[in-house]
Amino acid sequence: MFFSYKYVIILIYNSTMNERITLKDKTFEMYIPENIIVEAIKQIACDIARDMDGRDPLFVGILNGAYMFVAELMSRLPPTCELTFAAYSSYHGTKSEGIVKELLPVHINNKDRPIILLEDIIDTGLTMQYVINRLRKAGVADVRLAAMFIKPGALKCDIRPDYAGMEIDDDFIVGFGLDYDGYGRSLRSVYKIVK
């Protein structure tokens, strides 16, 4: 499935972009301001609303990282949209372990409904590939993926979101739901690790 990005990050460094924070033993610098993230989410919401007009999709937020993306996105969709959550893990610290752990699986009541998975970031892609394959094997005909961020340079499988906020470099990031060992999720902007 081919898609085009609505936003590709081009950052112009100025005095506000030099902001740094420290989480545990790592330092991070400002990477993507909140206003850019919100604009990308508005576009994703418009695209989903257009594609799902007259349909009854089930939205599945992938915990823990996607909670801010989910809240921002769902606030821009009709209040009649149904939302549930699932949880999978493949990360420890700043690296993906490559093994997907199913913590809270997606529960399906109606296989004829479209399911839209809401993910914070597509890094290796292995977690979402695992979830999508499981749903398709369970008989769900229409599984879609919406992701706030995608790292094309880190992909280890052939997976492409149907809805993508922005393409980013292969740097470790925190903020807007993304964390470093549980820290930094509540930051409204996104910061990347200082190497």
PDB file of C-alpha atoms in Angstrom:
ATOM      1  CA  MET A   1       0.000   0.000   0.000  1.00  0.00           C
ATOM      2  CA  PHE A   2       1.515   3.341  -1.044  1.00  0.00           C
ATOM      3  CA  PHE A   3       0.919   6.579   0.808  1.00  0.00           C
ATOM      4  CA  SER A   4       2.275  10.085   0.835  1.00  0.00           C
ATOM      5  CA  TYR A   5       3.122  12.132   3.866  1.00  0.00           C
ATOM      6  CA  LYS A   6       1.244  15.307   4.617  1.00  0.00           C
ATOM      7  CA  TYR A   7       4.179  16.618   6.590  1.00  0.00           C
ATOM      8  CA  VAL A   8       7.886  16.046   6.321  1.00  0.00           C
ATOM      9  CA  ILE A   9       9.836  17.677   9.124  1.00  0.00           C
ATOM     10  CA  ILE A  10      12.228  20.395   8.047  1.00  0.00           C
ATOM     11  CA  LEU A  11      13.557  22.101  11.119  1.00  0.00           C
ATOM     12  CA  ILE A  12      15.058  25.548  11.100  1.00  0.00           C
ATOM     13  CA  TYR A  13      17.056  26.000  14.260  1.00  0.00           C
ATOM     14  CA  ASN A  14      16.538  29.208  16.159  1.00  0.00           C
ATOM     15  CA  SER A  15      16.908  30.257  19.781  1.00  0.00           C
ATOM     16  CA  THR A  16      13.849  28.267  20.906  1.00  0.00           C
ATOM     17  CA  MET A  17      15.085  25.110  19.198  1.00  0.00           C
ATOM     18  CA  ASN A  18      18.141  24.966  21.466  1.00  0.00           C
ATOM     19  CA  GLU A  19      16.043  24.038  24.496  1.00  0.00           C
ATOM     20  CA  ARG A  20      17.403  20.958  26.288  1.00  0.00           C
ATOM     21  CA  ILE A  21      16.058  18.669  28.996  1.00  0.00           C
ATOM     22  CA  THR A  22      17.595  15.840  30.996  1.00  0.00           C
ATOM     23  CA  LEU A  23      15.726  12.627  31.752  1.00  0.00           C
ATOM     24  CA  LYS A  24      17.573  10.205  34.004  1.00  0.00           C
ATOM     25  CA  ASP A  25      21.010   9.827  32.414  1.00  0.00           C
ATOM     26  CA  LYS A  26      20.193  11.214  28.933  1.00  0.00           C
ATOM     27  CA  THR A  27      19.987  14.726  27.489  1.00  0.00           C
ATOM     28  CA  PHE A  28      17.430  15.633  24.827  1.00  0.00           C
ATOM     29  CA  GLU A  29      17.036  18.738  22.656  1.00  0.00           C
ATOM     30  CA  MET A  30      13.937  20.309  21.127  1.00  0.00           C
ATOM     31  CA  TYR A  31      13.042  18.595  17.859  1.00  0.00           C
ATOM     32  CA  ILE A  32       9.364  19.129  16.911  1.00  0.00           C
ATOM     33  CA  PRO A  33       7.279  21.897  18.506  1.00  0.00           C
ATOM     34  CA  GLU A  34       3.744  21.153  19.679  1.00  0.00           C
ATOM     35  CA  ASN A  35       2.069  23.356  17.044  1.00  0.00           C
ATOM     36  CA  ILE A  36       3.616  21.309  14.193  1.00  0.00           C
ATOM     37  CA  ILE A  37       2.431  18.064  15.810  1.00  0.00           C
ATOM     38  CA  VAL A  38      -1.117  19.385  16.270  1.00  0.00           C
ATOM     39  CA  GLU A  39      -1.322  20.517  12.638  1.00  0.00           C
ATOM     40  CA  ALA A  40      -0.290  17.041  11.455  1.00  0.00           C
ATOM     41  CA  ILE A  41      -2.948  15.448  13.678  1.00  0.00           C
ATOM     42  CA  LYS A  42      -5.629  17.778  12.280  1.00  0.00           C
ATOM     43  CA  GLN A  43      -4.783  16.516   8.784  1.00  0.00           C
ATOM     44  CA  ILE A  44      -4.916  12.867   9.899  1.00  0.00           C
ATOM     45  CA  ALA A  45      -8.356  13.505  11.450  1.00  0.00           C
ATOM     46  CA  CYS A  46      -9.624  15.058   8.197  1.00  0.00           C
ATOM     47  CA  ASP A  47      -8.344  12.117   6.145  1.00  0.00           C
ATOM     48  CA  ILE A  48      -9.889   9.538   8.480  1.00  0.00           C
ATOM     49  CA  ALA A  49     -13.221  11.409   8.604  1.00  0.00           C
ATOM     50  CA  ARG A  50     -13.306  11.478   4.791  1.00  0.00           C
ATOM     51  CA  ASP A  51     -12.449   7.786   4.402  1.00  0.00           C
ATOM     52  CA  MET A  52     -14.772   6.572   7.167  1.00  0.00           C
ATOM     53  CA  ASP A  53     -17.807   8.688   6.211  1.00  0.00           C
ATOM     54  CA  GLY A  54     -20.884   6.476   6.640  1.00  0.00           C
ATOM     55  CA  ARG A  55     -18.896   3.667   8.270  1.00  0.00           C
ATOM     56  CA  ASP A  56     -18.530   2.660  11.927  1.00  0.00           C
ATOM     57  CA  PRO A  57     -14.824   2.083  12.643  1.00  0.00           C
ATOM     58  CA  LEU A  58     -13.413   0.860  15.925  1.00  0.00           C
ATOM     59  CA  PHE A  59     -10.417   2.954  16.980  1.00  0.00           C
ATOM     60  CA  VAL A  60      -7.740   1.121  18.978  1.00  0.00           C
ATOM     61  CA  GLY A  61      -5.167   3.239  20.802  1.00  0.00           C
ATOM     62  CA  ILE A  62      -1.905   1.439  21.415  1.00  0.00           C
ATOM     63  CA  LEU A  63      -0.719   2.065  24.977  1.00  0.00           C
ATOM     64  CA  ASN A  64       1.233   3.567  26.503  1.00  0.00           C
ATOM     65  CA  GLY A  65       2.896   5.872  24.017  1.00  0.00           C
ATOM     66  CA  ALA A  66      -0.058   6.776  21.815  1.00  0.00           C
ATOM     67  CA  TYR A  67      -2.255   8.220  24.567  1.00  0.00           C
ATOM     68  CA  MET A  68      -1.553  11.894  23.704  1.00  0.00           C
ATOM     69  CA  PHE A  69      -1.898  11.257  19.971  1.00  0.00           C
ATOM     70  CA  VAL A  70      -5.154   9.371  20.605  1.00  0.00           C
ATOM     71  CA  ALA A  71      -6.598  12.150  22.787  1.00  0.00           C
ATOM     72  CA  GLU A  72      -5.707  14.870  20.281  1.00  0.00           C
ATOM     73  CA  LEU A  73      -6.974  12.877  17.295  1.00  0.00           C
ATOM     74  CA  MET A  74     -10.223  11.671  18.866  1.00  0.00           C
ATOM     75  CA  SER A  75     -11.111  15.216  19.974  1.00  0.00           C
ATOM     76  CA  ARG A  76     -11.223  16.097  16.274  1.00  0.00           C
ATOM     77  CA  LEU A  77     -13.490  13.199  15.250  1.00  0.00           C
ATOM     78  CA  PRO A  78     -17.242  12.794  15.906  1.00  0.00           C
ATOM     79  CA  PRO A  79     -18.120  11.875  19.516  1.00  0.00           C
ATOM     80  CA  THR A  80     -19.947   8.793  18.200  1.00  0.00           C
ATOM     81  CA  CYS A  81     -16.614   7.117  17.361  1.00  0.00           C
ATOM     82  CA  GLU A  82     -15.871   4.074  19.510  1.00  0.00           C
ATOM     83  CA  LEU A  83     -12.452   3.891  21.135  1.00  0.00           C
ATOM     84  CA  THR A  84     -10.706   1.087  22.987  1.00  0.00           C
ATOM     85  CA  PHE A  85      -7.098   0.391  23.916  1.00  0.00           C
ATOM     86  CA  ALA A  86      -4.530  -2.361  23.531  1.00  0.00           C
ATOM     87  CA  ALA A  87      -0.955  -2.685  24.775  1.00  0.00           C
ATOM     88  CA  TYR A  88       2.113  -4.299  23.235  1.00  0.00           C
ATOM     89  CA  SER A  89       5.764  -3.871  24.059  1.00  0.00           C
ATOM     90  CA  SER A  90       9.077  -4.385  22.309  1.00  0.00           C
ATOM     91  CA  TYR A  91      11.171  -1.603  23.886  1.00  0.00           C
ATOM     92  CA  HIS A  92      13.519  -1.451  26.825  1.00  0.00           C
ATOM     93  CA  GLY A  93      15.366   1.820  27.407  1.00  0.00           C
ATOM     94  CA  THR A  94      16.259   3.314  24.008  1.00  0.00           C
ATOM     95  CA  LYS A  95      16.305   0.077  21.979  1.00  0.00           C
ATOM     96  CA  SER A  96      13.693  -2.264  20.572  1.00  0.00           C
ATOM     97  CA  GLU A  97      14.187  -5.838  21.738  1.00  0.00           C
ATOM     98  CA  GLY A  98      12.617  -7.137  18.511  1.00  0.00           C
ATOM     99  CA  ILE A  99      10.271  -9.438  20.440  1.00  0.00           C
ATOM    100  CA  VAL A 100       6.643  -8.289  20.693  1.00  0.00           C
ATOM    101  CA  LYS A 101       5.018  -8.824  24.079  1.00  0.00           C
ATOM    102  CA  GLU A 102       1.215  -8.848  24.095  1.00  0.00           C
ATOM    103  CA  LEU A 103       0.152  -7.069  27.295  1.00  0.00           C
ATOM    104  CA  LEU A 104      -3.468  -6.149  26.488  1.00  0.00           C
ATOM    105  CA  PRO A 105      -4.665  -7.587  23.152  1.00  0.00           C
ATOM    106  CA  VAL A 106      -7.261  -6.098  20.818  1.00  0.00           C
ATOM    107  CA  HIS A 107     -10.701  -7.613  21.471  1.00  0.00           C
ATOM    108  CA  ILE A 108     -12.945  -7.933  18.418  1.00  0.00           C
ATOM    109  CA  ASN A 109     -16.722  -8.201  18.639  1.00  0.00           C
ATOM    110  CA  ASN A 110     -17.574  -7.514  14.994  1.00  0.00           C
ATOM    111  CA  LYS A 111     -15.129  -8.588  12.280  1.00  0.00           C
ATOM    112  CA  ASP A 112     -17.019  -6.598   9.626  1.00  0.00           C
ATOM    113  CA  ARG A 113     -16.158  -3.224  11.192  1.00  0.00           C
ATOM    114  CA  PRO A 114     -13.041  -1.383  10.063  1.00  0.00           C
ATOM    115  CA  ILE A 115     -10.385  -1.247  12.763  1.00  0.00           C
ATOM    116  CA  ILE A 116      -8.056   1.740  12.880  1.00  0.00           C
ATOM    117  CA  LEU A 117      -4.969   1.196  15.015  1.00  0.00           C
ATOM    118  CA  LEU A 118      -3.618   4.411  16.542  1.00  0.00           C
ATOM    119  CA  GLU A 119       0.119   4.245  17.178  1.00  0.00           C
ATOM    120  CA  ASP A 120       2.562   6.890  18.355  1.00  0.00           C
ATOM    121  CA  ILE A 121       5.562   5.873  16.257  1.00  0.00           C
ATOM    122  CA  ILE A 122       6.494   3.292  13.647  1.00  0.00           C
ATOM    123  CA  ASP A 123      10.122   2.479  14.336  1.00  0.00           C
ATOM    124  CA  THR A 124      11.108  -1.046  13.309  1.00  0.00           C
ATOM    125  CA  GLY A 125       7.468  -1.692  12.369  1.00  0.00           C
ATOM    126  CA  LEU A 126       7.575  -5.157  13.932  1.00  0.00           C
ATOM    127  CA  THR A 127       4.977  -4.465  16.645  1.00  0.00           C
ATOM    128  CA  MET A 128       2.354  -3.129  14.245  1.00  0.00           C
ATOM    129  CA  GLN A 129       3.099  -5.873  11.722  1.00  0.00           C
ATOM    130  CA  TYR A 130       2.442  -8.411  14.478  1.00  0.00           C
ATOM    131  CA  VAL A 131      -0.854  -6.743  15.520  1.00  0.00           C
ATOM    132  CA  ILE A 132      -2.124  -6.297  11.951  1.00  0.00           C
ATOM    133  CA  ASN A 133      -1.302  -9.915  11.047  1.00  0.00           C
ATOM    134  CA  ARG A 134      -3.110 -11.195  14.162  1.00  0.00           C
ATOM    135  CA  LEU A 135      -6.223  -9.152  13.345  1.00  0.00           C
ATOM    136  CA  ARG A 136      -6.269 -10.315   9.727  1.00  0.00           C
ATOM    137  CA  LYS A 137      -5.848 -13.943  10.797  1.00  0.00           C
ATOM    138  CA  ALA A 138      -8.785 -13.422  13.169  1.00  0.00           C
ATOM    139  CA  GLY A 139     -10.920 -12.459  10.154  1.00  0.00           C
ATOM    140  CA  VAL A 140     -10.947  -8.656  10.265  1.00  0.00           C
ATOM    141  CA  ALA A 141     -11.189  -7.564   6.635  1.00  0.00           C
ATOM    142  CA  ASP A 142     -10.344  -3.861   6.984  1.00  0.00           C
ATOM    143  CA  VAL A 143      -7.409  -3.057   9.284  1.00  0.00           C
ATOM    144  CA  ARG A 144      -5.861   0.393   8.992  1.00  0.00           C
ATOM    145  CA  LEU A 145      -2.982   2.070  10.748  1.00  0.00           C
ATOM    146  CA  ALA A 146      -2.642   5.710  11.788  1.00  0.00           C
ATOM    147  CA  ALA A 147       0.718   6.770  13.212  1.00  0.00           C
ATOM    148  CA  MET A 148       1.926  10.118  14.473  1.00  0.00           C
ATOM    149  CA  PHE A 149       5.543   9.479  13.479  1.00  0.00           C
ATOM    150  CA  ILE A 150       7.365   7.081  11.174  1.00  0.00           C
ATOM    151  CA  LYS A 151      11.101   6.410  10.949  1.00  0.00           C
ATOM    152  CA  PRO A 152      11.742   5.048   7.439  1.00  0.00           C
ATOM    153  CA  GLY A 153      15.424   4.530   8.240  1.00  0.00           C
ATOM    154  CA  ALA A 154      14.608   2.152  11.111  1.00  0.00           C
ATOM    155  CA  LEU A 155      11.988  -0.054   9.404  1.00  0.00           C
ATOM    156  CA  LYS A 156      12.687  -3.779   9.499  1.00  0.00           C
ATOM    157  CA  CYS A 157       9.545  -4.895   7.676  1.00  0.00           C
ATOM    158  CA  ASP A 158       7.295  -3.800   4.834  1.00  0.00           C
ATOM    159  CA  ILE A 159       4.679  -1.798   6.724  1.00  0.00           C
ATOM    160  CA  ARG A 160       3.207   1.551   5.770  1.00  0.00           C
ATOM    161  CA  PRO A 161       0.608   3.503   7.748  1.00  0.00           C
ATOM    162  CA  ASP A 162      -2.590   4.438   5.965  1.00  0.00           C
ATOM    163  CA  TYR A 163      -2.437   7.753   7.836  1.00  0.00           C
ATOM    164  CA  ALA A 164       0.892   9.259   8.904  1.00  0.00           C
ATOM    165  CA  GLY A 165       1.634  12.508  10.673  1.00  0.00           C
ATOM    166  CA  MET A 166       5.268  12.976   9.796  1.00  0.00           C
ATOM    167  CA  GLU A 167       8.425  11.250   8.731  1.00  0.00           C
ATOM    168  CA  ILE A 168      11.373  11.703  11.090  1.00  0.00           C
ATOM    169  CA  ASP A 169      15.038  10.773  11.308  1.00  0.00           C
ATOM    170  CA  ASP A 170      16.176   7.634  13.076  1.00  0.00           C
ATOM    171  CA  ASP A 171      16.831   9.392  16.411  1.00  0.00           C
ATOM    172  CA  PHE A 172      15.458   8.344  19.782  1.00  0.00           C
ATOM    173  CA  ILE A 173      12.714  10.817  20.775  1.00  0.00           C
ATOM    174  CA  VAL A 174      10.577  11.623  23.806  1.00  0.00           C
ATOM    175  CA  GLY A 175       7.496  13.727  24.390  1.00  0.00           C
ATOM    176  CA  PHE A 176       3.893  13.775  23.215  1.00  0.00           C
ATOM    177  CA  GLY A 177       3.424  10.329  24.746  1.00  0.00           C
ATOM    178  CA  LEU A 178       6.824   8.867  23.890  1.00  0.00           C
ATOM    179  CA  ASP A 179       9.091   8.054  26.800  1.00  0.00           C
ATOM    180  CA  TYR A 180      12.533   7.098  27.983  1.00  0.00           C
ATOM    181  CA  ASP A 181      12.043   4.392  30.632  1.00  0.00           C
ATOM    182  CA  GLY A 182       8.693   5.948  31.582  1.00  0.00           C
ATOM    183  CA  TYR A 183       9.933   9.552  31.688  1.00  0.00           C
ATOM    184  CA  GLY A 184       9.087  12.442  29.369  1.00  0.00           C
ATOM    185  CA  ARG A 185       5.680  11.279  28.130  1.00  0.00           C
ATOM    186  CA  SER A 186       3.874  14.430  29.271  1.00  0.00           C
ATOM    187  CA  LEU A 187       6.037  16.858  27.277  1.00  0.00           C
ATOM    188  CA  ARG A 188       3.864  18.684  24.737  1.00  0.00           C
ATOM    189  CA  SER A 189       6.698  19.005  22.208  1.00  0.00           C
ATOM    190  CA  VAL A 190       9.045  16.269  21.000  1.00  0.00           C
ATOM    191  CA  TYR A 191      12.721  16.153  21.931  1.00  0.00           C
ATOM    192  CA  LYS A 192      15.479  14.030  20.388  1.00  0.00           C
ATOM    193  CA  ILE A 193      18.412  12.497  22.179  1.00  0.00           C
ATOM    194  CA  VAL A 194      21.714  14.379  22.158  1.00  0.00           C
ATOM    195  CA  LYS A 195      24.355  11.914  21.020  1.00  0.00           C
TER     196      LYS A 195
END
